[in-house]
Amino acid sequence: METVSAYFGSLVFDDRVMKANLSAKVYNSLKKTIDEGAELDITVANAVADAMKEWAVANGATHYTHWFQPLTGVTAEKHDSFISPSPDGGVIMEFSGKELIKGEPDASSFPSGGLRATFEARGYTAWDPTSYAFIKGKTLCIPTAFCAYGGEALDKKTPLLRSMEALNKQALRILRLFGNTDVKCVRTSVGPEQEYFLVDREMYEARRDLRFTGRTLFGATPPTGQEMDDHYFGVIKPRVAAYMEELNEELWKLGILAKTEHNEVAPAQHELAPIFSTTNIATDHNQLTMEIMQKVALKHGLVCLLHEKPFAGVNGSGKHNNWSMATDAGANLLSPGDTPHENAQFLLFLVAVIKAVDDYQDLLRISVATAGNDHRLGANEAPPAIISIFLGEELTAILDAIENDRPYDAVEKTVMKLGVDVLPKFSRDTTDRNRTSPFAFTGNKFEFRSLGSSNSISCANIMLNAAVAESLRQFADILEGADDFNAALHTLIKETIHEHKNILFNGNGYDDAWVKEATEVRGLLNYRTTADCLPHLMDEKNVRMLTSHKVFTETEMKSRLDITLENYAKTVIIEANTMTDMAKKQILPAVTEYAASLASAADAKKSLNPDIVCGYETKLVTKLSLLADTIADKTAALEEAVVSVRAQNDVIAQAEAVRDTLLPTMAALRAPADEAENLVAEEYWPYPTYGDLLFGVR
Ligand code: ADP
Ligand code: MG
């Protein structure tokens, strides 16, 4: 068998391939573009395109596509073939630098939130040379950004790249102040841990709700659930193991550093974590990972569910966004150092993040808001919807000592002077595993845990990068003007801790007392749903910050607000329609049929002997008939609710109607249907149950 190192990255036009297939001049010029963002010369682009095509064709590719991430959440591709007719009647394989750099897909089928008038339906895609091209099937995929002709971003990559640039610019200003003149750039890095469920494909096909919406809309709780906790880190079942093996191979061929795999909390739930990489690459890789996870599952007779809440009452799926900042030389800026100088720099970056998260709690919450994720946040399994930061006791104590000019170490009794004294050592292990915190410091990185499993990680990282860039900008403005750098630094860190310590919380985020304290005492935000938080995207402070760092224009923000709210309403409306469909065509007929069979069984008994009471049958038939009436009533109510929600033409009003009317009406229909499921004989029930789905893969 081939070793992993022999095929790792074999489908990627990576540095090794570039070095081997490009002239030194072209390679160096491309490298400069990749590393320093230098502009790409068309002759270089032509040479790269040619080498890319040769390599792709040699690896079986016949087509190429500009691969991009429209605002719908999935990825999009428009395939063009390399083939071009030659004068002798044959064909030659062609691909020019122009085609590599820029594509022109018909943009009209992608949502733009009003950014693109229909008379100018075209947009263009532009190559992101920092993310390597790769082959998928028979297609060379070129990671690209997607913009309207006016330059407005129509995708998730463009603002992500802009946010990285914003952070780079401000972080460099800070590093220069610390005397770091060699650093060329600062990049953010991300390692997203991806949770998912695997269910049997045949059972999946038998459930309309899973097929149409990705989650179950009905389903009684199985007799055994998470209380049987042998699943977590337990033995991986053979079918799942075979799946994971093939998944790893496919990801490795694409140069994706998939590393760990273990069972998650819920039955049938699993996790995959890659080794971290630069944010835009990590984002591309995560999109690709989600796609490949689903594809490989089908080959194994499985379906991979990426929905945040496929099963009510069972742990949902999220994505942990491990995030840090590093210099081009590889120095992690969130890693505490060994010298006083390094420590002070670490603390400044640390408080910059603390300030950013506090100032822009709303943007972070907004960045993870979807109909699916609303089912998790605040549901005692995922972080609360309230954003707070976990630092661990030791680091909290250090910050507390700095804030109050108190000695940190009770033994030495000396007050630490930043930039002069060494920071007391704190062990990584004490940055404990508080799973309830939405934003946790884990030794040398922060882990943002509120992301939903199906979310693109772009949105969260755009907001995080931009918010931190803003803290750093304010810090740099102050420090650049200071006469005594160390004194100004000390005061700045101290004051920042003082101003933002309200966001720090090491306790249990699931505790009801926390919700009370956070909102009533500390004044933290608690936006429980998408409809609650999204409108705040356009709050003046948010518009000012995001536009001043050129991450978004105000028009782009408004378009994203509209698209996100439209998606929210659309998603829930589809769910509601699926429910009424299942209720009318599957559940009610099943309940009626079973009740009829019970009634005729009773009749049959009575015809043998009129004195037989048939109490069991009679009671059950009565109960089922009442339930059927309720189900029918609630179904009608839900149909009405859909009509009224649809009638709303303002996106915000519509989202509020979804929250206040549609979702509660759906819950009201589900309850009697689930009750009926528990009463109806197995062979009458029209689709696989929770028990079948959750324990069906061996
Ligand atoms: P755990 O969360 O189980 O302690 P690790 O700390 O090893 O696991 O890492 C979890 C994820 O964080 C992995 O995807 C890892 O690659 C990523 N990670 C580690 N260091 C960094 C960093 N400096 N920046 C971004 N992600 C990181
Ligand atoms: Mg983790």
GROMACS .gro file of N, CA and C in nm, residues 587-597 624 628:
model
   39
  587ILE      N    1  -4.829   1.088   0.873
  587ILE     CA    2  -4.860   1.065   1.014
  587ILE      C    3  -5.009   1.039   1.036
  588LEU      N    4  -5.092   1.129   0.985
  588LEU     CA    5  -5.237   1.111   1.006
  588LEU      C    6  -5.286   0.978   0.946
  589PRO      N    7  -5.246   0.944   0.823
  589PRO     CA    8  -5.291   0.814   0.771
  589PRO      C    9  -5.245   0.698   0.859
  590ALA      N   10  -5.122   0.705   0.911
  590ALA     CA   11  -5.072   0.595   0.994
  590ALA      C   12  -5.153   0.584   1.122
  591VAL      N   13  -5.179   0.698   1.185
  591VAL     CA   14  -5.255   0.697   1.310
  591VAL      C   15  -5.395   0.642   1.285
  592THR      N   16  -5.457   0.689   1.176
  592THR     CA   17  -5.594   0.645   1.144
  592THR      C   18  -5.598   0.496   1.113
  593GLU      N   19  -5.501   0.453   1.037
  593GLU     CA   20  -5.499   0.312   0.997
  593GLU      C   21  -5.481   0.221   1.118
  594TYR      N   22  -5.392   0.262   1.206
  594TYR     CA   23  -5.369   0.179   1.324
  594TYR      C   24  -5.493   0.178   1.413
  595ALA      N   25  -5.554   0.295   1.428
  595ALA     CA   26  -5.676   0.303   1.510
  595ALA      C   27  -5.785   0.215   1.449
  596ALA      N   28  -5.795   0.218   1.316
  596ALA     CA   29  -5.896   0.136   1.248
  596ALA      C   30  -5.869  -0.012   1.270
  597SER      N   31  -5.740  -0.049   1.267
  597SER     CA   32  -5.709  -0.191   1.285
  597SER      C   33  -5.741  -0.235   1.428
  624LEU      N   34  -5.604   0.784   2.028
  624LEU     CA   35  -5.546   0.811   1.896
  624LEU      C   36  -5.637   0.903   1.814
  628ALA      N   37  -5.525   1.249   1.668
  628ALA     CA   38  -5.537   1.276   1.525
  628ALA      C   39  -5.608   1.410   1.502
   0.00000   0.00000   0.00000
